[in-house]
Amino acid sequence: MPGGKKETMLQYVDKIADLIAPQVEGLEKDEIRKMIEIPADSKMGDYAFPCFKLAKILRKAPPLIAKGIAEAIADDPIFEKVEQVNAYVNMFINKEAFAGDVISEVIEKGDDFGKSDIGADRPVVVEYSSPNIAKPFHIGHIRSTVIGASIAKIYDYLGFKVIRINHLGDYGTQFGKMIVAYRHWGNKQDVIDEPIKTLLGYYTKFHEEAEKDPSLEDEARATFTKLEHGEPEETEIWQWFRDESLKEFSRVYDMLGITYDSYAGESFYSDKMPRFVKELEDKGLMEEDDGARLVRLDDYGLTPALIQKSDGSTLYITRDIAAAVYRKETYDFYKNIYVVASQQNLHFQQWIQILELMGYEWARDCVHVPFGLVSLEDGTMSTREGRVVFLEDVLNGAVDKTREIIKEKNPDADPEMVEEVAKAVGIGAVVFNELSNYRIKDYVFSWDHVLNFEGETGPYVQYTYARSCSILRNAGEEVVAKAKEGFDPQYLKGESAHALTSLLYRFPEVILEAGEKYEPSIVTRHLVDIAQAFNKFYHDEHILVDNEDEKVAKVAMVMAAQTAIRNGLDILCMKAPEKM
Ligand code: ARG
């Protein structure tokens, strides 16, 4: 291998393409690369090369072509065996050399294993969570929050410069109503004690009262106009509502370990509207409709987008246009990602189309990453019927349930440790569950599934991590130190060791794929695969054996698996407890 042991992991497919290229003149190396497959059944090898497509170029039957290639490359030391089976070249990698390369590289890279510099520090904006002020932060919000946080992490790993934004819904006519309700029927202490519940109550109260006394609507409109003009009294109340709501949201973000670079929400853009209304006007995109202004999008199969109401107030989409331009001007993003429910697909289609019509050549660097609905086992949620499940209550509930399970399993555990593990595992269980399915799918939240320690769950992966830590503790520091120095890979060619090595090898590619598809569940699934393969290795092989060399090699394997699981959990924004 060029450079000896240092062959870095992603190059195996390259190397194989290099070997095959001279055998198939007329095909570029890059095309060959793309044709190389990973067989679903490991009996067909680690890699396979189908020759069907070559029949035309080489004017030979595919099995004959496969035979020729197999014979020509079989002697390369990267292979243990190369077989022709029908039209396929099946390649079995030299397990010993492979294990040596992969395991030593994982150990050497440690916390950097899985990271790359593909991003070359280019700025990527990831907007996620973005709840509405004075509205419940409920279980439905977990999706944008957790999927977005993980996508941001994935882009960190890929070497981009990530800017995390919470585009708070902190603006709109409803704030006029809330201020009016607060002035008529409100009380300061209630807002301080329970901001969201209280403010939501004001909103409901306003609507009840406005039915009886329609003049309240006018009062609310006038109040909102004052807010728009920056009148100090209205602004102060609004600012206070925002601060109190944010305090409540922040409790949840702290539990989830989520941070932001910016909380520039809708209100941030309120004074930047005129520029865009004018720009749309100047570019001849705007039409007047009964005093209101809109952009027609019929040519693109979309309904018209209302930009400005007849009373002059702007809309959600107007603020999103301003936000996109602001982000480009401020961060010069390479990509601008919005993790927002699929219910808003139309909004984002209209918005991108408008940006494009305005002539912004970066419009297609803006990406809406949609996701499906979450519902509860006993029926969907409904804010209207008051069946709101607060996200904070779900997270606390998960911690409580986990605490009970741990206490049951370990009645004498140290209470401080129980608390720490209950938090890491309980919250992690909810997060992992969230990231387990393709994001676009609707799913049903089920406690039994979330907290199962045996299934393909967060607790299962964290438990596997804790097991790897415990094996290393039992091995002792001296053996661990030796394993870091080097090991003899001849002990790592058993079937289960090889299966685990192959998964570790693919880990960086999996992160790249997850980034390209904005799909953290690809990492989640791979992590489950690694945990299962590790547990099989642990089950099939004795690790802490008498033979020192064998022990050191197997401990190296455990260290590599541990590293991959830790980094994988980090990508999912989960903690990796060392004891459980
Ligand atoms: N606040 C909105 C909501 O809760 C989501 C905001 C999405 N982001 C955006 N840039 N429009 O529905």
mmCIF file of N, CA, C and O in Angstrom, residues 378-433:
data_model
loop_
_atom_site.group_PDB
_atom_site.id
_atom_site.type_symbol
_atom_site.label_atom_id
_atom_site.label_comp_id
_atom_site.label_asym_id
_atom_site.label_seq_id
_atom_site.Cartn_x
_atom_site.Cartn_y
_atom_site.Cartn_z
ATOM 1 N N ASP A 378 -52.398 8.503 22.028
ATOM 2 C CA ASP A 378 -53.838 8.629 22.231
ATOM 3 C C ASP A 378 -54.449 9.701 21.321
ATOM 4 O O ASP A 378 -55.343 10.435 21.700
ATOM 5 N N GLY A 379 -53.938 9.814 20.121
ATOM 6 C CA GLY A 379 -54.515 10.767 19.165
ATOM 7 C C GLY A 379 -53.621 11.964 18.969
ATOM 8 O O GLY A 379 -52.721 12.212 19.758
ATOM 9 N N THR A 380 -53.869 12.693 17.902
ATOM 10 C CA THR A 380 -52.986 13.837 17.617
ATOM 11 C C THR A 380 -53.167 14.921 18.654
ATOM 12 O O THR A 380 -54.163 14.986 19.361
ATOM 13 N N MET A 381 -52.193 15.792 18.668
ATOM 14 C CA MET A 381 -52.256 16.900 19.594
ATOM 15 C C MET A 381 -53.181 17.958 19.056
ATOM 16 O O MET A 381 -53.318 18.126 17.866
ATOM 17 N N SER A 382 -53.726 18.682 19.949
ATOM 18 C CA SER A 382 -54.528 19.795 19.499
ATOM 19 C C SER A 382 -54.371 20.935 20.478
ATOM 20 O O SER A 382 -54.645 20.803 21.662
ATOM 21 N N THR A 383 -53.869 22.052 19.980
ATOM 22 C CA THR A 383 -53.689 23.208 20.846
ATOM 23 C C THR A 383 -55.055 23.763 21.215
ATOM 24 O O THR A 383 -55.286 24.208 22.325
ATOM 25 N N ARG A 384 -55.977 23.676 20.256
ATOM 26 C CA ARG A 384 -57.280 24.278 20.474
ATOM 27 C C ARG A 384 -58.040 23.604 21.614
ATOM 28 O O ARG A 384 -58.658 24.242 22.430
ATOM 29 N N GLU A 385 -57.952 22.282 21.651
ATOM 30 C CA GLU A 385 -58.675 21.590 22.712
ATOM 31 C C GLU A 385 -57.859 21.531 24.002
ATOM 32 O O GLU A 385 -58.181 20.789 24.921
ATOM 33 N N GLY A 386 -56.747 22.270 23.998
ATOM 34 C CA GLY A 386 -55.949 22.314 25.210
ATOM 35 C C GLY A 386 -55.169 21.033 25.465
ATOM 36 O O GLY A 386 -54.616 20.852 26.539
ATOM 37 N N ARG A 387 -55.120 20.143 24.458
ATOM 38 C CA ARG A 387 -54.359 18.919 24.676
ATOM 39 C C ARG A 387 -52.905 19.130 24.260
ATOM 40 O O ARG A 387 -52.378 18.447 23.406
ATOM 41 N N VAL A 388 -52.280 20.111 24.892
ATOM 42 C CA VAL A 388 -50.908 20.425 24.527
ATOM 43 C C VAL A 388 -49.980 19.615 25.412
ATOM 44 O O VAL A 388 -50.160 19.556 26.617
ATOM 45 N N VAL A 389 -48.999 18.986 24.821
ATOM 46 C CA VAL A 389 -47.996 18.304 25.619
ATOM 47 C C VAL A 389 -46.719 19.117 25.525
ATOM 48 O O VAL A 389 -46.121 19.243 24.457
ATOM 49 N N PHE A 390 -46.331 19.705 26.653
ATOM 50 C CA PHE A 390 -45.148 20.552 26.651
ATOM 51 C C PHE A 390 -43.887 19.705 26.533
ATOM 52 O O PHE A 390 -43.761 18.667 27.186
ATOM 53 N N LEU A 391 -42.982 20.188 25.712
ATOM 54 C CA LEU A 391 -41.729 19.473 25.489
ATOM 55 C C LEU A 391 -40.955 19.303 26.800
ATOM 56 O O LEU A 391 -40.380 18.251 27.077
ATOM 57 N N GLU A 392 -40.987 20.344 27.605
ATOM 58 C CA GLU A 392 -40.264 20.264 28.879
ATOM 59 C C GLU A 392 -40.813 19.123 29.743
ATOM 60 O O GLU A 392 -40.058 18.401 30.384
ATOM 61 N N ASP A 393 -42.141 18.960 29.730
ATOM 62 C CA ASP A 393 -42.744 17.886 30.526
ATOM 63 C C ASP A 393 -42.341 16.516 29.983
ATOM 64 O O ASP A 393 -42.130 15.576 30.746
ATOM 65 N N VAL A 394 -42.240 16.414 28.655
ATOM 66 C CA VAL A 394 -41.831 15.132 28.061
ATOM 67 C C VAL A 394 -40.400 14.796 28.495
ATOM 68 O O VAL A 394 -40.108 13.669 28.910
ATOM 69 N N LEU A 395 -39.521 15.791 28.430
ATOM 70 C CA LEU A 395 -38.125 15.537 28.790
ATOM 71 C C LEU A 395 -38.010 15.186 30.279
ATOM 72 O O LEU A 395 -37.328 14.232 30.652
ATOM 73 N N ASN A 396 -38.730 15.946 31.114
ATOM 74 C CA ASN A 396 -38.686 15.630 32.549
ATOM 75 C C ASN A 396 -39.276 14.248 32.812
ATOM 76 O O ASN A 396 -38.770 13.503 33.643
ATOM 77 N N GLY A 397 -40.347 13.926 32.085
ATOM 78 C CA GLY A 397 -40.970 12.611 32.241
ATOM 79 C C GLY A 397 -39.998 11.499 31.875
ATOM 80 O O GLY A 397 -39.924 10.468 32.562
ATOM 81 N N ALA A 398 -39.236 11.723 30.815
ATOM 82 C CA ALA A 398 -38.273 10.698 30.390
ATOM 83 C C ALA A 398 -37.193 10.511 31.454
ATOM 84 O O ALA A 398 -36.776 9.389 31.746
ATOM 85 N N VAL A 399 -36.768 11.634 32.046
ATOM 86 C CA VAL A 399 -35.742 11.542 33.091
ATOM 87 C C VAL A 399 -36.313 10.791 34.297
ATOM 88 O O VAL A 399 -35.661 9.895 34.857
ATOM 89 N N ASP A 400 -37.550 11.097 34.680
ATOM 90 C CA ASP A 400 -38.174 10.426 35.833
ATOM 91 C C ASP A 400 -38.284 8.923 35.591
ATOM 92 O O ASP A 400 -37.947 8.118 36.459
ATOM 93 N N LYS A 401 -38.767 8.569 34.411
ATOM 94 C CA LYS A 401 -38.943 7.148 34.124
ATOM 95 C C LYS A 401 -37.602 6.426 34.100
ATOM 96 O O LYS A 401 -37.493 5.290 34.571
ATOM 97 N N THR A 402 -36.597 7.088 33.542
ATOM 98 C CA THR A 402 -35.276 6.461 33.475
ATOM 99 C C THR A 402 -34.710 6.271 34.882
ATOM 100 O O THR A 402 -34.119 5.238 35.198
ATOM 101 N N ARG A 403 -34.926 7.276 35.730
ATOM 102 C CA ARG A 403 -34.442 7.182 37.106
ATOM 103 C C ARG A 403 -35.039 5.944 37.777
ATOM 104 O O ARG A 403 -34.326 5.181 38.437
ATOM 105 N N GLU A 404 -36.352 5.746 37.585
ATOM 106 C CA GLU A 404 -37.003 4.565 38.177
ATOM 107 C C GLU A 404 -36.378 3.266 37.677
ATOM 108 O O GLU A 404 -36.115 2.356 38.456
ATOM 109 N N ILE A 405 -36.152 3.219 36.355
ATOM 110 C CA ILE A 405 -35.586 1.994 35.772
ATOM 111 C C ILE A 405 -34.198 1.721 36.342
ATOM 112 O O ILE A 405 -33.867 0.594 36.722
ATOM 113 N N ILE A 406 -33.385 2.776 36.433
ATOM 114 C CA ILE A 406 -32.014 2.579 36.940
ATOM 115 C C ILE A 406 -32.058 2.107 38.392
ATOM 116 O O ILE A 406 -31.351 1.179 38.785
ATOM 117 N N LYS A 407 -32.932 2.734 39.182
ATOM 118 C CA LYS A 407 -33.010 2.372 40.609
ATOM 119 C C LYS A 407 -33.449 0.932 40.781
ATOM 120 O O LYS A 407 -32.975 0.232 41.677
ATOM 121 N N GLU A 408 -34.348 0.518 39.904
ATOM 122 C CA GLU A 408 -34.842 -0.853 39.973
ATOM 123 C C GLU A 408 -33.717 -1.841 39.664
ATOM 124 O O GLU A 408 -33.567 -2.864 40.330
ATOM 125 N N LYS A 409 -32.919 -1.467 38.639
ATOM 126 C CA LYS A 409 -31.829 -2.360 38.230
ATOM 127 C C LYS A 409 -30.668 -2.343 39.223
ATOM 128 O O LYS A 409 -29.980 -3.346 39.395
ATOM 129 N N ASN A 410 -30.388 -1.187 39.787
ATOM 130 C CA ASN A 410 -29.251 -1.008 40.716
ATOM 131 C C ASN A 410 -29.708 -0.324 41.982
ATOM 132 O O ASN A 410 -29.493 0.864 42.139
ATOM 133 N N PRO A 411 -30.311 -1.040 42.892
ATOM 134 C CA PRO A 411 -30.873 -0.374 44.068
ATOM 135 C C PRO A 411 -29.819 0.363 44.903
ATOM 136 O O PRO A 411 -30.140 1.333 45.573
ATOM 137 N N ASP A 412 -28.549 -0.059 44.844
ATOM 138 C CA ASP A 412 -27.558 0.595 45.728
ATOM 139 C C ASP A 412 -26.708 1.637 45.006
ATOM 140 O O ASP A 412 -25.692 2.066 45.535
ATOM 141 N N ALA A 413 -27.101 2.026 43.806
ATOM 142 C CA ALA A 413 -26.265 2.981 43.065
ATOM 143 C C ALA A 413 -26.207 4.321 43.786
ATOM 144 O O ALA A 413 -27.147 4.718 44.471
ATOM 145 N N ASP A 414 -25.080 4.997 43.612
ATOM 146 C CA ASP A 414 -24.864 6.315 44.198
ATOM 147 C C ASP A 414 -25.878 7.310 43.614
ATOM 148 O O ASP A 414 -25.964 7.469 42.396
ATOM 149 N N PRO A 415 -26.650 7.984 44.496
ATOM 150 C CA PRO A 415 -27.757 8.821 43.999
ATOM 151 C C PRO A 415 -27.309 9.915 43.030
ATOM 152 O O PRO A 415 -28.034 10.254 42.098
ATOM 153 N N GLU A 416 -26.111 10.448 43.258
ATOM 154 C CA GLU A 416 -25.648 11.519 42.370
ATOM 155 C C GLU A 416 -25.427 10.979 40.954
ATOM 156 O O GLU A 416 -25.776 11.615 39.959
ATOM 157 N N MET A 417 -24.859 9.784 40.916
ATOM 158 C CA MET A 417 -24.610 9.166 39.615
ATOM 159 C C MET A 417 -25.941 8.816 38.945
ATOM 160 O O MET A 417 -26.105 9.024 37.744
ATOM 161 N N VAL A 418 -26.877 8.312 39.755
ATOM 162 C CA VAL A 418 -28.196 7.958 39.206
ATOM 163 C C VAL A 418 -28.803 9.186 38.528
ATOM 164 O O VAL A 418 -29.330 9.110 37.417
ATOM 165 N N GLU A 419 -28.687 10.335 39.197
ATOM 166 C CA GLU A 419 -29.279 11.553 38.653
ATOM 167 C C GLU A 419 -28.648 11.930 37.318
ATOM 168 O O GLU A 419 -29.342 12.232 36.351
ATOM 169 N N GLU A 420 -27.330 11.861 37.296
ATOM 170 C CA GLU A 420 -26.611 12.248 36.079
ATOM 171 C C GLU A 420 -26.955 11.320 34.919
ATOM 172 O O GLU A 420 -27.225 11.768 33.793
ATOM 173 N N VAL A 421 -26.954 10.017 35.219
ATOM 174 C CA VAL A 421 -27.247 9.047 34.163
ATOM 175 C C VAL A 421 -28.711 9.170 33.717
ATOM 176 O O VAL A 421 -29.016 9.092 32.528
ATOM 177 N N ALA A 422 -29.599 9.393 34.686
ATOM 178 C CA ALA A 422 -31.016 9.502 34.335
ATOM 179 C C ALA A 422 -31.235 10.650 33.357
ATOM 180 O O ALA A 422 -32.013 10.536 32.409
ATOM 181 N N LYS A 423 -30.516 11.754 33.579
ATOM 182 C CA LYS A 423 -30.647 12.895 32.655
ATOM 183 C C LYS A 423 -30.094 12.551 31.290
ATOM 184 O O LYS A 423 -30.746 12.782 30.262
ATOM 185 N N ALA A 424 -28.871 12.007 31.277
ATOM 186 C CA ALA A 424 -28.227 11.715 29.984
ATOM 187 C C ALA A 424 -29.044 10.701 29.193
ATOM 188 O O ALA A 424 -29.248 10.847 27.985
ATOM 189 N N VAL A 425 -29.523 9.669 29.890
ATOM 190 C CA VAL A 425 -30.203 8.583 29.184
ATOM 191 C C VAL A 425 -31.663 8.955 28.874
ATOM 192 O O VAL A 425 -32.157 8.679 27.786
ATOM 193 N N GLY A 426 -32.327 9.588 29.820
ATOM 194 C CA GLY A 426 -33.735 9.942 29.610
ATOM 195 C C GLY A 426 -33.894 10.933 28.462
ATOM 196 O O GLY A 426 -34.671 10.711 27.525
ATOM 197 N N ILE A 427 -33.118 12.001 28.516
ATOM 198 C CA ILE A 427 -33.210 13.005 27.449
ATOM 199 C C ILE A 427 -32.673 12.423 26.142
ATOM 200 O O ILE A 427 -33.271 12.584 25.077
ATOM 201 N N GLY A 428 -31.567 11.685 26.261
ATOM 202 C CA GLY A 428 -30.984 11.050 25.075
ATOM 203 C C GLY A 428 -31.976 10.114 24.397
ATOM 204 O O GLY A 428 -32.027 10.034 23.171
ATOM 205 N N ALA A 429 -32.783 9.424 25.199
ATOM 206 C CA ALA A 429 -33.745 8.468 24.629
ATOM 207 C C ALA A 429 -34.749 9.191 23.732
ATOM 208 O O ALA A 429 -35.067 8.732 22.634
ATOM 209 N N VAL A 430 -35.213 10.337 24.198
ATOM 210 C CA VAL A 430 -36.196 11.108 23.416
ATOM 211 C C VAL A 430 -35.532 11.626 22.131
ATOM 212 O O VAL A 430 -36.107 11.550 21.044
ATOM 213 N N VAL A 431 -34.317 12.123 22.281
ATOM 214 C CA VAL A 431 -33.599 12.675 21.126
ATOM 215 C C VAL A 431 -33.332 11.576 20.085
ATOM 216 O O VAL A 431 -33.573 11.756 18.888
ATOM 217 N N PHE A 432 -32.838 10.465 20.560
ATOM 218 C CA PHE A 432 -32.490 9.369 19.650
ATOM 219 C C PHE A 432 -33.717 8.870 18.898
ATOM 220 O O PHE A 432 -33.687 8.627 17.694
ATOM 221 N N ASN A 433 -34.808 8.755 19.635
ATOM 222 C CA ASN A 433 -36.064 8.313 19.034
ATOM 223 C C ASN A 433 -36.473 9.268 17.912
ATOM 224 O O ASN A 433 -36.875 8.852 16.824
#
